[in-house]
Backbone as XML, in Angstrom:
<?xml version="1.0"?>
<chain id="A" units="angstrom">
  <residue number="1" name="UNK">
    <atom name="N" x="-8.402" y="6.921" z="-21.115"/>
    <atom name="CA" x="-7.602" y="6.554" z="-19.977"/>
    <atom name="C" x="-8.209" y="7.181" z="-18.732"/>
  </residue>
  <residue number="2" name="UNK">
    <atom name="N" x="-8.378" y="6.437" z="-17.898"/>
    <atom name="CA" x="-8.916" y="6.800" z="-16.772"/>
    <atom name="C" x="-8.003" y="6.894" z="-15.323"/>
  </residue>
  <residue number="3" name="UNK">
    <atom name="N" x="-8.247" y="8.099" z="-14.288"/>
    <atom name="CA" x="-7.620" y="8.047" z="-13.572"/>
    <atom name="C" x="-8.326" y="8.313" z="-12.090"/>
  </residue>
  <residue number="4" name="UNK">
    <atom name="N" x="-7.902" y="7.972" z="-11.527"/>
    <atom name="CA" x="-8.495" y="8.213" z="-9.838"/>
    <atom name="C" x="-7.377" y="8.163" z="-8.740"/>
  </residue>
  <residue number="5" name="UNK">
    <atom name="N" x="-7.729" y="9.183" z="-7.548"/>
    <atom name="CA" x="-6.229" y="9.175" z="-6.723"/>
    <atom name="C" x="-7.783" y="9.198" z="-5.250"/>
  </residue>
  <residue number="6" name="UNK">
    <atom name="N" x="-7.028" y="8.357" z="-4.386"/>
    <atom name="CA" x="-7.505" y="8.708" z="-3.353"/>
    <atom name="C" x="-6.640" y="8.001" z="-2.109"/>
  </residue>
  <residue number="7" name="UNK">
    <atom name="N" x="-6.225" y="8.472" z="-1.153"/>
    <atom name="CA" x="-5.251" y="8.195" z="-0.060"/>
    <atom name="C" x="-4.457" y="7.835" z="-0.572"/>
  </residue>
  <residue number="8" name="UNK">
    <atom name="N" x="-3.236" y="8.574" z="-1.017"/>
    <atom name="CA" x="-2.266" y="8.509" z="-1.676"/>
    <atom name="C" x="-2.033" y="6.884" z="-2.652"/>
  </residue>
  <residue number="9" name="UNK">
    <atom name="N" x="-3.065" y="6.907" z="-3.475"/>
    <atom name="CA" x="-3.018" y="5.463" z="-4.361"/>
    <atom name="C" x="-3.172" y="5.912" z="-5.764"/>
  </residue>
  <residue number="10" name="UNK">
    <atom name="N" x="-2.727" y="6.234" z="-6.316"/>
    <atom name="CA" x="-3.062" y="6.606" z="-7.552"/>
    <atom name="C" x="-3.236" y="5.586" z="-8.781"/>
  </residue>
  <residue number="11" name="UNK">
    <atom name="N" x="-4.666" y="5.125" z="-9.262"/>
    <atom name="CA" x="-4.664" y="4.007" z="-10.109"/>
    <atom name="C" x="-5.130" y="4.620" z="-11.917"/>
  </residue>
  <residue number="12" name="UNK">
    <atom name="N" x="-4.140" y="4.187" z="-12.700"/>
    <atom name="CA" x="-4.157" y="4.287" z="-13.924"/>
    <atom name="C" x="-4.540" y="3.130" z="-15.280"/>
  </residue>
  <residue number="13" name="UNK">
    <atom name="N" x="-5.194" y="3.342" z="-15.839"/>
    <atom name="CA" x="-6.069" y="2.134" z="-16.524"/>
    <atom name="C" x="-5.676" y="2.118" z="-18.173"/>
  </residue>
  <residue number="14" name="UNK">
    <atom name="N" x="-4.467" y="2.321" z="-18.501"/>
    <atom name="CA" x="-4.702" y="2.040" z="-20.001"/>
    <atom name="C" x="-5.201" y="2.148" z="-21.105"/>
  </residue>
  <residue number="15" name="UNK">
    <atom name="N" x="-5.357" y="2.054" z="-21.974"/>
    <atom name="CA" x="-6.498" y="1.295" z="-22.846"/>
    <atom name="C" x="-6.029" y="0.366" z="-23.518"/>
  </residue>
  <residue number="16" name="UNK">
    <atom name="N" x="-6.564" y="-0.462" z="-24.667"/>
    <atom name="CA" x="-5.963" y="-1.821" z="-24.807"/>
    <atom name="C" x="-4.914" y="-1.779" z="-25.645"/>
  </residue>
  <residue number="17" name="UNK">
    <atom name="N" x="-3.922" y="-0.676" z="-25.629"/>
    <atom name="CA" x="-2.823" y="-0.497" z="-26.858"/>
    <atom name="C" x="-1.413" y="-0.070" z="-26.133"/>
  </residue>
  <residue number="18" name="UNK">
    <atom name="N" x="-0.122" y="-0.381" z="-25.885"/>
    <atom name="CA" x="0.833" y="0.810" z="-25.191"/>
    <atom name="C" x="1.588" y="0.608" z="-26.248"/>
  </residue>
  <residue number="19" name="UNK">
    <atom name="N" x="1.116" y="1.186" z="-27.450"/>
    <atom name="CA" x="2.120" y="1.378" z="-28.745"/>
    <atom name="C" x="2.420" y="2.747" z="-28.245"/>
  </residue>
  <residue number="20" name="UNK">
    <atom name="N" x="3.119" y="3.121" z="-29.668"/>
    <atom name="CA" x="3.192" y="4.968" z="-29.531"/>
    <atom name="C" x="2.304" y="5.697" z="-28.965"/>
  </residue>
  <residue number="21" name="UNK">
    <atom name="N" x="0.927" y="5.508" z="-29.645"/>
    <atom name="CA" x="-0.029" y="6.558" z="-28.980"/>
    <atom name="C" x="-0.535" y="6.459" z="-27.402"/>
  </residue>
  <residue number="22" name="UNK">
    <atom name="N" x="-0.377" y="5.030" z="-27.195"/>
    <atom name="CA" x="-1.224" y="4.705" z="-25.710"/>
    <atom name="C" x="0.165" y="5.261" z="-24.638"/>
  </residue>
  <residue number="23" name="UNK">
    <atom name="N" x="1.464" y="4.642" z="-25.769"/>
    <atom name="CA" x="2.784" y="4.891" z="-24.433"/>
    <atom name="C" x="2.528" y="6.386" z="-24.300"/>
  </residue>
  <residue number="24" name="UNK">
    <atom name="N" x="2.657" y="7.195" z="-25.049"/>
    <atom name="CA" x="2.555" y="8.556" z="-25.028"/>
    <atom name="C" x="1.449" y="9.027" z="-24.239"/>
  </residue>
  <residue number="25" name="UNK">
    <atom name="N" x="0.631" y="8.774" z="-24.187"/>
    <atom name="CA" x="-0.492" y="8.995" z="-23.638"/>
    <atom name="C" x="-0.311" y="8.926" z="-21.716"/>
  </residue>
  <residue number="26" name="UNK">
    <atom name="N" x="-0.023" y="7.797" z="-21.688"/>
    <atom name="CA" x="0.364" y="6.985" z="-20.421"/>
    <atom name="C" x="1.901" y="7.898" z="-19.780"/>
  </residue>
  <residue number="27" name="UNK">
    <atom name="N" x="2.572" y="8.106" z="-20.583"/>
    <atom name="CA" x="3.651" y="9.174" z="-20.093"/>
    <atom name="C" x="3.186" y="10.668" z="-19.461"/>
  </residue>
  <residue number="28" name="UNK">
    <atom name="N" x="2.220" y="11.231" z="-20.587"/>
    <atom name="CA" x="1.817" y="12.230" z="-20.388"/>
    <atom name="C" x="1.108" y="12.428" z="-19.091"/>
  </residue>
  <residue number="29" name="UNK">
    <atom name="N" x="-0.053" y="11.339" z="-18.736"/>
    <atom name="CA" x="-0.655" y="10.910" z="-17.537"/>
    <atom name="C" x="-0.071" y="11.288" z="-16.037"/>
  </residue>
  <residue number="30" name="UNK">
    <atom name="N" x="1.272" y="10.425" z="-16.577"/>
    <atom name="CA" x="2.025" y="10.162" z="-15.451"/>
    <atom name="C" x="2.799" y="11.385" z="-15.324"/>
  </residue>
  <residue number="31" name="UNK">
    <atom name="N" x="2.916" y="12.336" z="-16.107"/>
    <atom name="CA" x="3.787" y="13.610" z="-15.887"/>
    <atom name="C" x="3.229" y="14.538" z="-14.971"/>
  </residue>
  <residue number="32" name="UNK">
    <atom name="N" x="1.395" y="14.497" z="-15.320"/>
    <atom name="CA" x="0.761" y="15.383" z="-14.954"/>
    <atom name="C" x="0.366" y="15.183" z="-13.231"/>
  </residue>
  <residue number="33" name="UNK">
    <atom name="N" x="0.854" y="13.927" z="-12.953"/>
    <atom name="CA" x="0.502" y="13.057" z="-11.287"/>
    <atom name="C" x="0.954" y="14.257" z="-10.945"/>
  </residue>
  <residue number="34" name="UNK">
    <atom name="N" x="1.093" y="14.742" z="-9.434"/>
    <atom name="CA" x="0.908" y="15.392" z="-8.662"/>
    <atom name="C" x="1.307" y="14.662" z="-7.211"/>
  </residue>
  <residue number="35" name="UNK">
    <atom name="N" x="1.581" y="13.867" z="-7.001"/>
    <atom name="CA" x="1.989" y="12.676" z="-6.031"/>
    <atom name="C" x="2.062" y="13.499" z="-4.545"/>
  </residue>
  <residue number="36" name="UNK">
    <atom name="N" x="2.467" y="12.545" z="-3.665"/>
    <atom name="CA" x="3.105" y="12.772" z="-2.320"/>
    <atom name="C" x="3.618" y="11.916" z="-2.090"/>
  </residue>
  <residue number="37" name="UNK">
    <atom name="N" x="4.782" y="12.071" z="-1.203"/>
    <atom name="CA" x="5.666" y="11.059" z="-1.555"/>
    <atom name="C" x="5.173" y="10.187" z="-0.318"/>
  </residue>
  <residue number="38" name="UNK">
    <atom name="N" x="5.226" y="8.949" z="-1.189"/>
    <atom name="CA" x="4.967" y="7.886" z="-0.070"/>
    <atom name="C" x="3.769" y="7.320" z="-1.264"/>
  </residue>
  <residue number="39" name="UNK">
    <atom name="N" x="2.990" y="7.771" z="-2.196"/>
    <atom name="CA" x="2.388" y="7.333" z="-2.934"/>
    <atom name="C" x="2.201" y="5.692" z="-3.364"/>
  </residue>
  <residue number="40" name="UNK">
    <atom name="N" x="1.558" y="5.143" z="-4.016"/>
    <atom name="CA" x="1.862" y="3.977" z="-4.749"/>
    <atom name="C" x="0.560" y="4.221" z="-5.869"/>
  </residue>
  <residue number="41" name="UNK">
    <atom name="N" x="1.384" y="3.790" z="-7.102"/>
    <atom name="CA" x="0.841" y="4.015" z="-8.341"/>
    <atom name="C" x="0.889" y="2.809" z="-8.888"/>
  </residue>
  <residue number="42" name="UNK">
    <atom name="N" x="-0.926" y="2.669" z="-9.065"/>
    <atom name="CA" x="-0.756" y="1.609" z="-9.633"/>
    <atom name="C" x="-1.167" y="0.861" z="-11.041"/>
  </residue>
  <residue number="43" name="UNK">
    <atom name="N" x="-0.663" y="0.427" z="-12.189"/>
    <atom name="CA" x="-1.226" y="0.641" z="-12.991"/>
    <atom name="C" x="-1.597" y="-0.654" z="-13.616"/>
  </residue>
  <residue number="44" name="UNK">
    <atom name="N" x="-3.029" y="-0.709" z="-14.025"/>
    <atom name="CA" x="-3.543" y="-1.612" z="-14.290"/>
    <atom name="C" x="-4.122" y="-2.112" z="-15.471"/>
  </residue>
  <residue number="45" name="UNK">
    <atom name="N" x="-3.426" y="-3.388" z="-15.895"/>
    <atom name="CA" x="-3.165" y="-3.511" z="-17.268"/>
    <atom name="C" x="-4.355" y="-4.583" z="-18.045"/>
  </residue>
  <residue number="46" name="UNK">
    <atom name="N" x="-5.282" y="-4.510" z="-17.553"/>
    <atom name="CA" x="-6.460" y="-5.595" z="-17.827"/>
    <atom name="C" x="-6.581" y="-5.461" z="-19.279"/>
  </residue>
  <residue number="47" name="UNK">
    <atom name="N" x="-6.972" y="-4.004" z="-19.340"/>
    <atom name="CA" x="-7.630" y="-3.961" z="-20.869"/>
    <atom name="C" x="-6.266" y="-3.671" z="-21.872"/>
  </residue>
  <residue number="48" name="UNK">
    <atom name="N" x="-4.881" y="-3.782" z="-21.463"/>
    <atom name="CA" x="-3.867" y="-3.782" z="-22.688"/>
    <atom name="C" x="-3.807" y="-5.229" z="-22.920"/>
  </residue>
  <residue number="49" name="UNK">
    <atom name="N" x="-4.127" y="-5.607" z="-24.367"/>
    <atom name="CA" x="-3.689" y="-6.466" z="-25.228"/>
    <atom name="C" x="-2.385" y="-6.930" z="-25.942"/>
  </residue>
  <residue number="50" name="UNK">
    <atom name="N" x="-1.975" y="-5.022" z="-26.211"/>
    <atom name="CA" x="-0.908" y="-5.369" z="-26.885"/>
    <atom name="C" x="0.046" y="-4.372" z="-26.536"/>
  </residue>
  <residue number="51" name="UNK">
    <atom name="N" x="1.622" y="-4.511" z="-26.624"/>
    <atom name="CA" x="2.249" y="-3.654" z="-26.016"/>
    <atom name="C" x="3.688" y="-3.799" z="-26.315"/>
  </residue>
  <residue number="52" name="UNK">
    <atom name="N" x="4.323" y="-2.757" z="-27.585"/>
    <atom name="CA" x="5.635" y="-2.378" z="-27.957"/>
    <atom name="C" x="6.533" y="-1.842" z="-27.552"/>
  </residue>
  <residue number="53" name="UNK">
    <atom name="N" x="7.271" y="-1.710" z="-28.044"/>
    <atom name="CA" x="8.829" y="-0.851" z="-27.701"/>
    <atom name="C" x="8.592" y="0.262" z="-26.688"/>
  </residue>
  <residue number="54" name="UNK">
    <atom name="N" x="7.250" y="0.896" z="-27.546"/>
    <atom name="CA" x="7.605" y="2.215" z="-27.107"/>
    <atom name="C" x="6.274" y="2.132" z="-25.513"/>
  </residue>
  <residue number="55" name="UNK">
    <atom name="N" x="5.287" y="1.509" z="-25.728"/>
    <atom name="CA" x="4.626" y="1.052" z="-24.302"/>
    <atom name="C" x="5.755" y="0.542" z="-22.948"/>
  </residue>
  <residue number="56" name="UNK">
    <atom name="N" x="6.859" y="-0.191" z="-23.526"/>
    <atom name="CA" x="8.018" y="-0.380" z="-22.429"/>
    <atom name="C" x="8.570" y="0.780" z="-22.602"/>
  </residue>
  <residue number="57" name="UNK">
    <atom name="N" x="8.831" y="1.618" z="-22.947"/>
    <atom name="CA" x="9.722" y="2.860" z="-22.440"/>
    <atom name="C" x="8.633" y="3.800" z="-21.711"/>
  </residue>
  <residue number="58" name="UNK">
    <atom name="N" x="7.528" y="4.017" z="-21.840"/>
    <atom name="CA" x="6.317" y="4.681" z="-21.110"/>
    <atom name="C" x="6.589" y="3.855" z="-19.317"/>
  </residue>
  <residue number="59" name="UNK">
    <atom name="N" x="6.440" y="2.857" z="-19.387"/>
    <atom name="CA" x="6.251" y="2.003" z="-17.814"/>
    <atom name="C" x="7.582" y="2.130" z="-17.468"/>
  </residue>
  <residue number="60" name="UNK">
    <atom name="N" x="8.778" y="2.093" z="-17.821"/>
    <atom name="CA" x="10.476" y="1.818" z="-17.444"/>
    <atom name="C" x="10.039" y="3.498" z="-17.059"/>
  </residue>
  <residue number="61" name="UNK">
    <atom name="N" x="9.988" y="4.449" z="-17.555"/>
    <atom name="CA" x="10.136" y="5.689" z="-17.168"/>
    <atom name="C" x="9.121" y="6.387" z="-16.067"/>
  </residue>
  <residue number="62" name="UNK">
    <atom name="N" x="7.917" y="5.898" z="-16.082"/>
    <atom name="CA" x="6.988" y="5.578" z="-15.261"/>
    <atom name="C" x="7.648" y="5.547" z="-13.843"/>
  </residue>
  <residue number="63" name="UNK">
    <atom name="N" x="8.061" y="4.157" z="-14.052"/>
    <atom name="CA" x="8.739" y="3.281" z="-12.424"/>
    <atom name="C" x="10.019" y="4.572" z="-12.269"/>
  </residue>
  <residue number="64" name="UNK">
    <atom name="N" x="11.192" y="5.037" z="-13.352"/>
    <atom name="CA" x="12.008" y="5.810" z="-12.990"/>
    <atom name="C" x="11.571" y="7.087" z="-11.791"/>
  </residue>
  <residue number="65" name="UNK">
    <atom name="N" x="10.496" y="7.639" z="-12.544"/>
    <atom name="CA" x="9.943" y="9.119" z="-12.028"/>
    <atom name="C" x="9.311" y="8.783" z="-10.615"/>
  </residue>
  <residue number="66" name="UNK">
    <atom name="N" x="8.757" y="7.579" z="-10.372"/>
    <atom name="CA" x="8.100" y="7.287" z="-9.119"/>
    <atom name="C" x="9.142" y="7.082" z="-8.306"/>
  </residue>
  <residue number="67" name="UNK">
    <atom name="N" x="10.330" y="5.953" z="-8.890"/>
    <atom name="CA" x="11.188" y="5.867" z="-7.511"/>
    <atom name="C" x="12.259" y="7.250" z="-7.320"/>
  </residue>
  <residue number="68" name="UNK">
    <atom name="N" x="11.960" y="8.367" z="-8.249"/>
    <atom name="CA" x="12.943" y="9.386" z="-8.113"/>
    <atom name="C" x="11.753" y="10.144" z="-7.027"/>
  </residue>
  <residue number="69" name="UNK">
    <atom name="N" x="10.438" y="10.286" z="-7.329"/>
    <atom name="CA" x="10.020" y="10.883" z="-5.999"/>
    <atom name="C" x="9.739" y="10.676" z="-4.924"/>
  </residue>
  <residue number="70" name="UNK">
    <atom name="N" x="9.928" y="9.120" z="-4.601"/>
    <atom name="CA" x="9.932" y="8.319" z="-3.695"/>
    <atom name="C" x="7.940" y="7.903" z="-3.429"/>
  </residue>
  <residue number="71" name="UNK">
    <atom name="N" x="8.007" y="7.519" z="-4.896"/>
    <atom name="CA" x="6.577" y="6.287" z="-4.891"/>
    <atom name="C" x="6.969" y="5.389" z="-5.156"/>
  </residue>
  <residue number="72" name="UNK">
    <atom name="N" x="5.802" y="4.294" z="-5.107"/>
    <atom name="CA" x="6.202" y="2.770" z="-5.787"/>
    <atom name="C" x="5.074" y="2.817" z="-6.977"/>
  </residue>
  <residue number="73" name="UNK">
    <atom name="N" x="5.631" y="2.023" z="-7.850"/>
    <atom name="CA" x="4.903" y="2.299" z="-8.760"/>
    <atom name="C" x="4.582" y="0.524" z="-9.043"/>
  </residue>
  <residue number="74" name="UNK">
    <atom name="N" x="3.629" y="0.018" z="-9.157"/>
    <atom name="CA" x="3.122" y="-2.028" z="-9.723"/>
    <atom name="C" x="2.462" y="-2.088" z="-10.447"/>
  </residue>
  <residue number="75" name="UNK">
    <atom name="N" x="2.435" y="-2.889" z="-11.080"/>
    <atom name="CA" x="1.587" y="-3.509" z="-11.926"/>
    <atom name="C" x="0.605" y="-4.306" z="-11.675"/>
  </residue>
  <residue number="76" name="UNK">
    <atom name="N" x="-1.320" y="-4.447" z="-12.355"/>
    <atom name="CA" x="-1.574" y="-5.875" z="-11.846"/>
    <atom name="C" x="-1.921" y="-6.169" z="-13.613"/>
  </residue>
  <residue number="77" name="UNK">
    <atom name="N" x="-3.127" y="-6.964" z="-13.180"/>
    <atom name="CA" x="-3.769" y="-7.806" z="-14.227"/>
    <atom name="C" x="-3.490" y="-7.667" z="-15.596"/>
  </residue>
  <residue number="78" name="UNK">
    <atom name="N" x="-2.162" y="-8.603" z="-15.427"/>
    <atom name="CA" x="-1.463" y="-8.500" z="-17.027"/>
    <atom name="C" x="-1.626" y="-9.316" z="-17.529"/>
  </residue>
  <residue number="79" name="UNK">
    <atom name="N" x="-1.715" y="-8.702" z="-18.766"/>
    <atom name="CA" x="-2.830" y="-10.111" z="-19.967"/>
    <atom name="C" x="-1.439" y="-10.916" z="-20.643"/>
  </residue>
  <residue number="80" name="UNK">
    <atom name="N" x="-1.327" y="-12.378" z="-21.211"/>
    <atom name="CA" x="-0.406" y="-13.191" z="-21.501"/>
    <atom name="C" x="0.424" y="-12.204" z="-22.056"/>
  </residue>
  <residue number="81" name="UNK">
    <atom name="N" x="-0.172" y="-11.616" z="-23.705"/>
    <atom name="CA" x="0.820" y="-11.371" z="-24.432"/>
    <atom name="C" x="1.710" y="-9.992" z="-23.756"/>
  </residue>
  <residue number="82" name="UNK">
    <atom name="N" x="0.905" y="-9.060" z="-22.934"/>
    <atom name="CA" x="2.157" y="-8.112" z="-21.962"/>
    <atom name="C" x="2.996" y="-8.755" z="-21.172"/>
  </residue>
  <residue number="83" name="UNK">
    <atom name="N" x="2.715" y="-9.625" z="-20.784"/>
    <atom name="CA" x="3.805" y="-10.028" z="-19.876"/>
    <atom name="C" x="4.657" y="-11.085" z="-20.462"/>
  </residue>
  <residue number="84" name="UNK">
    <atom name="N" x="4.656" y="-11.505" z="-21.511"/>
    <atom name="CA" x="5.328" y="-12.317" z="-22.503"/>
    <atom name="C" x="6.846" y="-11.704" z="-22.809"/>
  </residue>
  <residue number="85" name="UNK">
    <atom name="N" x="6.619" y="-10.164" z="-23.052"/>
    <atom name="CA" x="6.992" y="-9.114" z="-23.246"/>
    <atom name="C" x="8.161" y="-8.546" z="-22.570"/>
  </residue>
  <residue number="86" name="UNK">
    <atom name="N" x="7.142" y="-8.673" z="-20.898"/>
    <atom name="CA" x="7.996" y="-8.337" z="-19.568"/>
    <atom name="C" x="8.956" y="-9.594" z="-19.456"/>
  </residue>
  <residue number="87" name="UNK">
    <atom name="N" x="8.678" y="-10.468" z="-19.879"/>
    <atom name="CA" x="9.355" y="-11.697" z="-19.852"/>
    <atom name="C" x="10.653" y="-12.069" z="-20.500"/>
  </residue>
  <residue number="88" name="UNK">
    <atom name="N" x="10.306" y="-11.104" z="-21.682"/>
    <atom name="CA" x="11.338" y="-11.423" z="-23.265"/>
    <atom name="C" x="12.232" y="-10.533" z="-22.990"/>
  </residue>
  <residue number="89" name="UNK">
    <atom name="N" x="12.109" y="-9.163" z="-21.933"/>
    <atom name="CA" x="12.807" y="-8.186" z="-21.510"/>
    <atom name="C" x="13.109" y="-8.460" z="-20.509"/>
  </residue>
  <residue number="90" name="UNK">
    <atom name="N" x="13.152" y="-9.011" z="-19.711"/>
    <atom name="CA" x="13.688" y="-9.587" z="-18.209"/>
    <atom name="C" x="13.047" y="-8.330" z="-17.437"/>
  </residue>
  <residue number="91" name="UNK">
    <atom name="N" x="12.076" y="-7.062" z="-17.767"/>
    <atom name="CA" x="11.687" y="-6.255" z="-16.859"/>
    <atom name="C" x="10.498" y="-6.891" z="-15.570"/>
  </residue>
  <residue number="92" name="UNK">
    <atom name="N" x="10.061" y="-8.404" z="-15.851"/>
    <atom name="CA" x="9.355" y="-8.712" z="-14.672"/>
    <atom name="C" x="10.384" y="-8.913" z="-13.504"/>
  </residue>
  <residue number="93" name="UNK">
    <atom name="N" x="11.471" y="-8.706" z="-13.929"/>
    <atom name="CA" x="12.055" y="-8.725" z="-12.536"/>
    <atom name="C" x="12.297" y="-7.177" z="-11.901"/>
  </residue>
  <residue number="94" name="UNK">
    <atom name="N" x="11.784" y="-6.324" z="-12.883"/>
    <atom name="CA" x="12.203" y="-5.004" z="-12.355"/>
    <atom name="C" x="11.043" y="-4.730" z="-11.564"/>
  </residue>
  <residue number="95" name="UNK">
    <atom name="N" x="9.941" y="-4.735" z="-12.345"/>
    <atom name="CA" x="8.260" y="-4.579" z="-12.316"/>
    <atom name="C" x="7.918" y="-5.423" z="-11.007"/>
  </residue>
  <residue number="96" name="UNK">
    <atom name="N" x="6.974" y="-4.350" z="-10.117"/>
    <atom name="CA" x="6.344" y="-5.714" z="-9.137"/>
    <atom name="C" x="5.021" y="-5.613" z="-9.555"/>
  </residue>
  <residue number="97" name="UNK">
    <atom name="N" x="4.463" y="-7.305" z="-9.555"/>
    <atom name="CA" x="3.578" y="-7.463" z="-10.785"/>
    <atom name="C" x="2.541" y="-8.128" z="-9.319"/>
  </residue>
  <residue number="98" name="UNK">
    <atom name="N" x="1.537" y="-7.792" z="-9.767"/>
    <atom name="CA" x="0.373" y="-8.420" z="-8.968"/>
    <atom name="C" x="-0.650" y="-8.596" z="-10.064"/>
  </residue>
  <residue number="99" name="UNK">
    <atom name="N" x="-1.697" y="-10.613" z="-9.295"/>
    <atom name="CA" x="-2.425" y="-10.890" z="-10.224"/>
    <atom name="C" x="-3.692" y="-9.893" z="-10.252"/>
  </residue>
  <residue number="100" name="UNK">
    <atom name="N" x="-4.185" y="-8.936" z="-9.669"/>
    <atom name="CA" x="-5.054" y="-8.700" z="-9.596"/>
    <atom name="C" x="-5.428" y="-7.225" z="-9.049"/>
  </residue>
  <residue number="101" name="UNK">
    <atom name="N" x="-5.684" y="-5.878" z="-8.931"/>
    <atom name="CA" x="-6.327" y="-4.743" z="-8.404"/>
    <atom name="C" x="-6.628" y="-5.252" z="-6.765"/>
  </residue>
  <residue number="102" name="UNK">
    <atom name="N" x="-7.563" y="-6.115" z="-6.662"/>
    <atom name="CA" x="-7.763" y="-6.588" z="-5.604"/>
    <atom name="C" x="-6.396" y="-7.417" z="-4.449"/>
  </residue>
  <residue number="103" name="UNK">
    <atom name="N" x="-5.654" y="-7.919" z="-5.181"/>
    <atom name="CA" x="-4.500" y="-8.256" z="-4.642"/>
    <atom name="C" x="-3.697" y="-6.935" z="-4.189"/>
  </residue>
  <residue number="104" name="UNK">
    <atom name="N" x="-3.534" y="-6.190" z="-5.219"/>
    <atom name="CA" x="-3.139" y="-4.510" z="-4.736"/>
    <atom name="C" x="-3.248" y="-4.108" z="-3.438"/>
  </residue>
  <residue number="105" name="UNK">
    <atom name="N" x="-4.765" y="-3.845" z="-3.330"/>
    <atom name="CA" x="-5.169" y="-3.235" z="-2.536"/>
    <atom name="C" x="-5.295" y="-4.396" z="-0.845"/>
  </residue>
  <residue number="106" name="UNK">
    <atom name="N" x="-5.365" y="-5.630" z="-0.561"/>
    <atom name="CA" x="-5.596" y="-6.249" z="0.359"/>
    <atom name="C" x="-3.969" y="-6.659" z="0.363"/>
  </residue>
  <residue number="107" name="UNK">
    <atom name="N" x="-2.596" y="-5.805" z="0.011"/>
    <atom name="CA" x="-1.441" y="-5.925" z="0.323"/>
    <atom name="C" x="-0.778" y="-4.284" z="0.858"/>
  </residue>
  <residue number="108" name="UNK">
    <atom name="N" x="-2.462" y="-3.613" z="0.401"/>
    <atom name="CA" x="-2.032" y="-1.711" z="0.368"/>
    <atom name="C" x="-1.245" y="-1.664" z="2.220"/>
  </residue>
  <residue number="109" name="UNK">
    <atom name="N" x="-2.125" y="-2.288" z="2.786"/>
    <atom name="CA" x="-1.623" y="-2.034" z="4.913"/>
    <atom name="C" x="-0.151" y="-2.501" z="5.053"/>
  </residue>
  <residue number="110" name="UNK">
    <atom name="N" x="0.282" y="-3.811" z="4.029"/>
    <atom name="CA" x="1.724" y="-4.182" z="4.493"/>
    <atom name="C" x="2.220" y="-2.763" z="4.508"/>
  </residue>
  <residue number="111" name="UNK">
    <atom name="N" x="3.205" y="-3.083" z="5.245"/>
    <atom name="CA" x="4.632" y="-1.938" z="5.774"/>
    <atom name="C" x="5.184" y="-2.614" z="4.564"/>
  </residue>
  <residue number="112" name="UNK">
    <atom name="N" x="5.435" y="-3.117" z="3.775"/>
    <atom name="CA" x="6.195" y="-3.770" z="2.588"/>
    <atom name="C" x="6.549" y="-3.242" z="1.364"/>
  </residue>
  <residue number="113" name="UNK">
    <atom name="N" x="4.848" y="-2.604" z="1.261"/>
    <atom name="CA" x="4.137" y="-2.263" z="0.023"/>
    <atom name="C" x="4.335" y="-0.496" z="-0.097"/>
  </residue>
  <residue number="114" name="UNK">
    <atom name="N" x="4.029" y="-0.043" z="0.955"/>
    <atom name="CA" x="4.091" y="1.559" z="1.318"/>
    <atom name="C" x="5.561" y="1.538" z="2.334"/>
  </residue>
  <residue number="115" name="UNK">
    <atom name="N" x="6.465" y="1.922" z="1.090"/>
    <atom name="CA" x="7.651" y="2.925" z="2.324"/>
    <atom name="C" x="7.588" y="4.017" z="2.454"/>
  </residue>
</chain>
C-alpha cells in the first residue's frame, strides 16, 4: 500500500483485495494520517478487484474519521465489481466517487471540493 501527502491531499492506493487483510490494512493507514484539517483524502481504487464486508467497514470508517476531523475523504477509479457493491449498499450515495485520479485533482481548486 502506498502512500503520498503533499498540499494537504493525501492519496492512498490499495492493493487489489479490501477483504480482512487489505480492510485492516487500509484502517491502519488511515489511523496513522496525520491530517490538517481542510485535507482531502483520496483513495484510489484502480487496483481493488475485489471487496467485502469487512473492506466496507474500512472506507465507512475511513469517511467517519475524515468528516470528524474535518477532511473530505473520495473515491476514484472504481473497478465494476467495487462499485457493484457500493451499489448493492446504497453507500454510492454516501461516497463521492470520481472516474478518475485525474478528475480528482483538475476538481482539487473548486471551493466545492476543499471546505
Amino acid at each position: 500500500m502506498m502512500s503520498t501527502q503533499e498540499f494537504q491531499l493525501i492519496l492512498l492506493q490499495p492493493p487489489e483485495r479490501l477483504d480482512e487483510n487489505g480492510g485492516s490494512a487500509l484502517e491502519t493507514q488511515l489511523a496513522r494520517l496525520m491530517p490538517q484539517k481542510q485535507s482531502l483524502w483520496v483513495i484510489d481504487l484502480a487496483q481493488v478487484d475485489f471487496m467485502d464486508s469487512a473492506g466496507l467497514v474500512s472506507l465507512v470508517s475511513g469517511l467517519k474519521s475524515a468528516r470528524q476531523i474535518g477532511c473530505r475523504l473520495v473515491l476514484c477509479n472504481v473497478q465494476a465489481s467495487v462499485r457493484l457493491v457500493l451499489e448493492l449498499t446504497q453507500l454510492d450515495s454516501v461516497f463521492e466517487i470520481f472516474d478518475s485520479y485525474d478528475e480528482v485533482l483538475t476538481t482539487v481548486n473548486s471551493p466545492a471540493l476543499i471546505r
